[in-house]
PDB file of C-alpha atoms in Angstrom:
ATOM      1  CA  UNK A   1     122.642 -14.419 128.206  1.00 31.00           C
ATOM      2  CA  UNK A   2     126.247 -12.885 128.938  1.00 41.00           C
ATOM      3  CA  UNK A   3     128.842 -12.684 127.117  1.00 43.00           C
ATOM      4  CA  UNK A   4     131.384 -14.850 128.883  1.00 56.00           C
ATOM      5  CA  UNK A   5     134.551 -13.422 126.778  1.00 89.00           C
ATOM      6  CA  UNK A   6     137.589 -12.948 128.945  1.00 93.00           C
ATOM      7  CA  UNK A   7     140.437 -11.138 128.683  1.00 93.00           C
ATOM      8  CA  UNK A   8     143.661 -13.165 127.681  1.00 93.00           C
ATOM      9  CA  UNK A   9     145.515 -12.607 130.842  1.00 93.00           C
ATOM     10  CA  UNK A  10     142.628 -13.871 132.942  1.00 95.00           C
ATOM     11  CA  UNK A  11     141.852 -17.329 130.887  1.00 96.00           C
ATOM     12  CA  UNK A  12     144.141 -18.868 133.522  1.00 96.00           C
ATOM     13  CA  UNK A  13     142.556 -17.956 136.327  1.00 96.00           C
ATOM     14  CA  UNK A  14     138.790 -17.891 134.605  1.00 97.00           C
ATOM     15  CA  UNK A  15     139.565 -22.023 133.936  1.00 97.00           C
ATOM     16  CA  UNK A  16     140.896 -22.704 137.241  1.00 98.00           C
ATOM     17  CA  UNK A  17     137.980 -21.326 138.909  1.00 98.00           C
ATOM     18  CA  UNK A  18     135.419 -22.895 136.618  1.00 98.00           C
ATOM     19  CA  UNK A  19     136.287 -26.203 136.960  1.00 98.00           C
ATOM     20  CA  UNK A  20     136.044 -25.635 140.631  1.00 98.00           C
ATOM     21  CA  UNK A  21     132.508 -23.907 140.201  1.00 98.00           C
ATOM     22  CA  UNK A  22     131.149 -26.860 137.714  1.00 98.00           C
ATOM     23  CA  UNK A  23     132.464 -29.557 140.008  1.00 98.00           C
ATOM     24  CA  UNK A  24     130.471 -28.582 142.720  1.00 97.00           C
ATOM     25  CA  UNK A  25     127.805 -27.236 141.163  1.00 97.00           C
ATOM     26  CA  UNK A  26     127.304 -30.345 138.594  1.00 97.00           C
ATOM     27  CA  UNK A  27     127.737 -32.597 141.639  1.00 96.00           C
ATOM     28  CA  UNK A  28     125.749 -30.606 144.569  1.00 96.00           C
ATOM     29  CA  UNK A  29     124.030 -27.848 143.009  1.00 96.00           C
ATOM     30  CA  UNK A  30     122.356 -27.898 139.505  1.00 96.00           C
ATOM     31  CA  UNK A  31     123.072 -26.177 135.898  1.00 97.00           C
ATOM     32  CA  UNK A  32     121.629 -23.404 136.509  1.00 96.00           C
ATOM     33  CA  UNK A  33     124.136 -22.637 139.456  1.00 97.00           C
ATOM     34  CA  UNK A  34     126.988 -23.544 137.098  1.00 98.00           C
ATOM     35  CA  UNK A  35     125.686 -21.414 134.267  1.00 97.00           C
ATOM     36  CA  UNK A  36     125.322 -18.220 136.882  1.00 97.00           C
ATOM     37  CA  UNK A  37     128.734 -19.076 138.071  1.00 98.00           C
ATOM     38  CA  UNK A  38     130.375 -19.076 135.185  1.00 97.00           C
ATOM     39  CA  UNK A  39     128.852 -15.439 134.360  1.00 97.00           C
ATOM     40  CA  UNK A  40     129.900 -14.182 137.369  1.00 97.00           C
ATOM     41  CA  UNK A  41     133.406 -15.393 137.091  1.00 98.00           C
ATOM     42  CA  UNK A  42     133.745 -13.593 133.543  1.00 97.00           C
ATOM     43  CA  UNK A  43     132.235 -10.996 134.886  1.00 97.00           C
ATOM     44  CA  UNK A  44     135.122 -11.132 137.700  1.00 97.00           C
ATOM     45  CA  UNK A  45     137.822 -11.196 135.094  1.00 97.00           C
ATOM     46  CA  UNK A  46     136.707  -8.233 132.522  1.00 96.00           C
ATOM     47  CA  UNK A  47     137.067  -5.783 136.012  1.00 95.00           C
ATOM     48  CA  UNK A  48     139.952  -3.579 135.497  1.00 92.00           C
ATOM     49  CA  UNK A  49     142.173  -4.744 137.946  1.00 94.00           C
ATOM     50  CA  UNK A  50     140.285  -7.985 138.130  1.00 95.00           C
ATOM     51  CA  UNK A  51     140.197  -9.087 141.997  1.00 96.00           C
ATOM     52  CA  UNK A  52     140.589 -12.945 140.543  1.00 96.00           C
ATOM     53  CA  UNK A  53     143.910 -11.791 139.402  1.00 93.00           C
ATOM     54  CA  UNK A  54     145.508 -13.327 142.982  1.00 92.00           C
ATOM     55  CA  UNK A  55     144.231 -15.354 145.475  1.00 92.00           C
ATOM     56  CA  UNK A  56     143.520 -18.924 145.903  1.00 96.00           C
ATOM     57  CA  UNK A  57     140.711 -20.334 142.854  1.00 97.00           C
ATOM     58  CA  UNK A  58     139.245 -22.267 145.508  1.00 97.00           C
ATOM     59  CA  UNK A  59     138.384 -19.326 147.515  1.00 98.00           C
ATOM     60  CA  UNK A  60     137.816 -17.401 144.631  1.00 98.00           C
ATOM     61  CA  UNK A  61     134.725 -19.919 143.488  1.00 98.00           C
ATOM     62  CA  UNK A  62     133.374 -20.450 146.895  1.00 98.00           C
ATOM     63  CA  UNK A  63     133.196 -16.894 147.297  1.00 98.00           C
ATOM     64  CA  UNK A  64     131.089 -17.038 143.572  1.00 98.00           C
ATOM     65  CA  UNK A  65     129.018 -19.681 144.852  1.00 98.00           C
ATOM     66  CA  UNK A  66     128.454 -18.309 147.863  1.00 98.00           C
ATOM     67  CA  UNK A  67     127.128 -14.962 146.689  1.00 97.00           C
ATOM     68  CA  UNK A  68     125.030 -16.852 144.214  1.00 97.00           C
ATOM     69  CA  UNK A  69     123.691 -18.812 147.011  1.00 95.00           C
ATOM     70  CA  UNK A  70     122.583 -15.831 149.300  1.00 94.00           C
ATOM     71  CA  UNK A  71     120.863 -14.496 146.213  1.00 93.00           C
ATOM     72  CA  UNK A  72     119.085 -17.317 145.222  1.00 92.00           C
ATOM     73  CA  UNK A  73     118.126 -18.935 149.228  1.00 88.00           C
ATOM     74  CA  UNK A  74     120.439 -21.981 149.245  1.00 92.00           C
ATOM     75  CA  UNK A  75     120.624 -22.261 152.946  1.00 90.00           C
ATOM     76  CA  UNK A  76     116.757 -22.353 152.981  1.00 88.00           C
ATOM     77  CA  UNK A  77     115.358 -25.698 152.784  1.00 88.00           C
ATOM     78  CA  UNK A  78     112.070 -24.571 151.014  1.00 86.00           C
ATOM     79  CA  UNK A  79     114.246 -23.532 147.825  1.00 80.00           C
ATOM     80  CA  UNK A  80     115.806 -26.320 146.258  1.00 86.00           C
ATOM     81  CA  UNK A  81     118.787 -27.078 145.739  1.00 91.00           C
ATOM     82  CA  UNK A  82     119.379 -26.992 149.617  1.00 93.00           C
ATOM     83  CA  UNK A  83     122.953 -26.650 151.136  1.00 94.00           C
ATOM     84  CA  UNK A  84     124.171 -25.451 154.297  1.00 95.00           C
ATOM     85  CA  UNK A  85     127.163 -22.482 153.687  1.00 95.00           C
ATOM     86  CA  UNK A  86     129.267 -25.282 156.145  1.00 96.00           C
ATOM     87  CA  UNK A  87     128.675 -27.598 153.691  1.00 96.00           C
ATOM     88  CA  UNK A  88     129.264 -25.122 150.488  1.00 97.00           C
ATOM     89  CA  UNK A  89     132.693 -24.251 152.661  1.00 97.00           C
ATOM     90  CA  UNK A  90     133.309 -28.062 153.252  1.00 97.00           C
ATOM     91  CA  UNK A  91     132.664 -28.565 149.281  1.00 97.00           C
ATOM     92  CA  UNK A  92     135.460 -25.989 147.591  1.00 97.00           C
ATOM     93  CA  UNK A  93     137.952 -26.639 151.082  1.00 97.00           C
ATOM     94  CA  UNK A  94     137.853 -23.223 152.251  1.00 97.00           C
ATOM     95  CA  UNK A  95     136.763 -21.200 155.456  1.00 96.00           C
ATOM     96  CA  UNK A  96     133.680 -19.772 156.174  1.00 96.00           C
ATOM     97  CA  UNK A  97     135.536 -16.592 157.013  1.00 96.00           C
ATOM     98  CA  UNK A  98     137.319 -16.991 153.832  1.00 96.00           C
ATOM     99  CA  UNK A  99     134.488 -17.168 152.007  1.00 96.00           C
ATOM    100  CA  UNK A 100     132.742 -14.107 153.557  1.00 96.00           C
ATOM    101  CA  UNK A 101     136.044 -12.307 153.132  1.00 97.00           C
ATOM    102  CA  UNK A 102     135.690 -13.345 149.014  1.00 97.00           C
ATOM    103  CA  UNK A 103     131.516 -12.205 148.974  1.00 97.00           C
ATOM    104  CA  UNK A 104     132.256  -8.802 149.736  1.00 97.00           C
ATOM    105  CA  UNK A 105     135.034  -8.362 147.255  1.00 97.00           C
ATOM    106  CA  UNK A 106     132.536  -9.798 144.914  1.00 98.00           C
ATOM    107  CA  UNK A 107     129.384  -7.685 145.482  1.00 97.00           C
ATOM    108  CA  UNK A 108     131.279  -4.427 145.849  1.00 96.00           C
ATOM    109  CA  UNK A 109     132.951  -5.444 142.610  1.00 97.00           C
ATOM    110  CA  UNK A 110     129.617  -6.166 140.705  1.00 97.00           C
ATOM    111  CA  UNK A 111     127.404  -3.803 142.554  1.00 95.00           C
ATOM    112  CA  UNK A 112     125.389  -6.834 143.668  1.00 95.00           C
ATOM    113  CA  UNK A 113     122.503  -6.420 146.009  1.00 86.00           C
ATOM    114  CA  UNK A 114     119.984  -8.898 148.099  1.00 82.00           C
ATOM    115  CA  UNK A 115     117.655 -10.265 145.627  1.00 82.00           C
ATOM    116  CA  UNK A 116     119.908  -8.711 142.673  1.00 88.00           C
ATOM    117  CA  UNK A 117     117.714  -9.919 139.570  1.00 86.00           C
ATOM    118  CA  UNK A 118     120.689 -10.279 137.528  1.00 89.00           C
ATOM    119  CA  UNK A 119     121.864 -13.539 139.612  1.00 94.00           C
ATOM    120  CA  UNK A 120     119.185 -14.928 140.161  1.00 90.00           C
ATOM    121  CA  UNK A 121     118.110 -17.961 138.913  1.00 91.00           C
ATOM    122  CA  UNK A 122     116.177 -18.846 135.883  1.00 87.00           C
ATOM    123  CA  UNK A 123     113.899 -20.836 137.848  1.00 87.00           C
ATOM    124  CA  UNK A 124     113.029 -18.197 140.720  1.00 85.00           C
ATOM    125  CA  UNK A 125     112.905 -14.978 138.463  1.00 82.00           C
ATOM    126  CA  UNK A 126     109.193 -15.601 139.294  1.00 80.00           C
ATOM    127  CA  UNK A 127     109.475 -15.196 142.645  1.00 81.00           C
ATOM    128  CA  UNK A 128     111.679 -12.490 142.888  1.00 79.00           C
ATOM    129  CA  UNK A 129     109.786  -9.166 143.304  1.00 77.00           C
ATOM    130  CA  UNK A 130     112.526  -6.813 142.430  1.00 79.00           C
ATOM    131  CA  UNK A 131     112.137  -8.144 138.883  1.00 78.00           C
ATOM    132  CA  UNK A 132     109.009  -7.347 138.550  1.00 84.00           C
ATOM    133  CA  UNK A 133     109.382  -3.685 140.023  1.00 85.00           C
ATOM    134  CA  UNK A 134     109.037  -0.764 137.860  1.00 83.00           C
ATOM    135  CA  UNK A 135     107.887   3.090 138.062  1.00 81.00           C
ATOM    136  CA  UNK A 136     105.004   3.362 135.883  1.00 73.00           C
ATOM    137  CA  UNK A 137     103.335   6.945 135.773  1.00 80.00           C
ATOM    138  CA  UNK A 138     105.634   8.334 138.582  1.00 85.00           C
ATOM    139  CA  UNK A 139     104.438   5.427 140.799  1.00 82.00           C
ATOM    140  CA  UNK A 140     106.073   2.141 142.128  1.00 86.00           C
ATOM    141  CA  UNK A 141     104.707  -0.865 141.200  1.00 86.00           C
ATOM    142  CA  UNK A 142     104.414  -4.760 140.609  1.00 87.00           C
ATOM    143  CA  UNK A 143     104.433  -5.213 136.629  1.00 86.00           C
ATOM    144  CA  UNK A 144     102.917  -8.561 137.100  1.00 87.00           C
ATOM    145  CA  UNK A 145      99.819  -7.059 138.325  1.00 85.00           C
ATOM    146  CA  UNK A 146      99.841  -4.506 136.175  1.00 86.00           C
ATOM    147  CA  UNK A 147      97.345  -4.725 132.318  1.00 86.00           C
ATOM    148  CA  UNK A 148      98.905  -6.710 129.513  1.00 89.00           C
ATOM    149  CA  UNK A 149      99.925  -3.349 127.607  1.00 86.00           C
ATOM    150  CA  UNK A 150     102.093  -2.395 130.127  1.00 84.00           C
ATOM    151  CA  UNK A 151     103.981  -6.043 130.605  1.00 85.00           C
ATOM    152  CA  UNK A 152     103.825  -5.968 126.731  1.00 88.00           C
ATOM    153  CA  UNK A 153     105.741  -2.481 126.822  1.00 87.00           C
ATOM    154  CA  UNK A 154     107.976  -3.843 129.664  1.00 84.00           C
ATOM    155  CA  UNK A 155     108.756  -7.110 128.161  1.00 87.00           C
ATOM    156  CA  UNK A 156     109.635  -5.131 124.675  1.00 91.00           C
ATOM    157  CA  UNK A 157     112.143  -2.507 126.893  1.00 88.00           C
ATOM    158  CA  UNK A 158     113.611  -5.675 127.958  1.00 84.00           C
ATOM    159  CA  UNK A 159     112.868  -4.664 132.264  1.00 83.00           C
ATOM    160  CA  UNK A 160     110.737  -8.184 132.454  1.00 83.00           C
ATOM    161  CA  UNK A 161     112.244 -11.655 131.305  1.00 85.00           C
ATOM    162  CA  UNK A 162     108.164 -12.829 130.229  1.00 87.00           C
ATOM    163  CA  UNK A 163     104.982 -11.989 129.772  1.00 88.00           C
ATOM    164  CA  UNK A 164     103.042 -12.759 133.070  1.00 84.00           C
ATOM    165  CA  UNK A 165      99.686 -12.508 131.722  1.00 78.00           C
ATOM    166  CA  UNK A 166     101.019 -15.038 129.362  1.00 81.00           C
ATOM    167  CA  UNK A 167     101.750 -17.651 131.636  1.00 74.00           C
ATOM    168  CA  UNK A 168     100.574 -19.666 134.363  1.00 63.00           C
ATOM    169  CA  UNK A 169     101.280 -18.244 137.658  1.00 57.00           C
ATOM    170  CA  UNK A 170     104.819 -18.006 138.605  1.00 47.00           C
ATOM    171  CA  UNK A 171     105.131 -17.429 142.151  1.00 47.00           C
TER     172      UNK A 171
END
């Protein structure tokens, strides 16, 4: 897990925006939303300048929400939780345009890409092939199909969160 230490000049603005992120999450979402937001938001405050050092807290935490929701399929029915980005707008007050405006900041601050296996959540890390990607012998492949010595390897090096061949399976 992350270390969730923030700098001393950021508390303010790392508490304003958390209790926005947990109320909606804790009310709409689920824990493991909350958890990811949280991350995100220290993340957001150890940046030198930290973009969360203006701005609204509302838009700041839709913004976190919103990029954790792209990652991790909110808007799609089939992954649960399910919620529309009107209704994640609706939920912290703020614009859709607002909130796009916020995302970008965000991922160009974090370097976060679609399917970005470091916001993703617990629960899908199955199901997220980038993962589970990894160059073995000069060649790209799917560690999840590949023999239990090389997840073994993998899972020491820390690249994989588990064991496939260990488990049931997880997509």
């Amino acid at each position: 897990m992350r270390s969730n230490s923030v700098p001393k000049g950021m508390v303010p603005a790392y508490e304003k925006i958390v209790s926005l992120t947990d109320d909606v999450c804790d009310r709409q979402l689920n824990f493991e939303y909350r958890d990811l937001a949280r991350e995100m938001t220290g993340a957001l405050c150890r940046k030198r300048p930290s973009p969360l050092s203006s701005g609204q807290p509302r838009t700041w935490a839709g913004g976190i929400v919103y990029v954790l929701a792209r990652i991790n399929f909110l808007g799609d029915c089939s992954f649960p939780p399910y919620m529309a980005t009107l209704d994640l707008c609706a939920a912290f007050g703020v614009g859709e345009s607002t909130v796009h405006a916020k995302a970008r900041v965000i991922e160009k601050a974090l370097r976060i890409g679609v399917f970005d296996p470091k916001w993703t959540l617990p629960s899908l890390v199955g199901r997220n092939p980038l993962v589970w990607m990894a160059e073995v012998d000069g060649l790209l492949g799917d560690l999840r199909a590949m023999p239990r010595d090389v997840q073994e390897v993998a899972f020491a090096k820390g690249i994989i969160p588990y064991i496939p061949a260990d488990t049931p399976d997880q997509s």
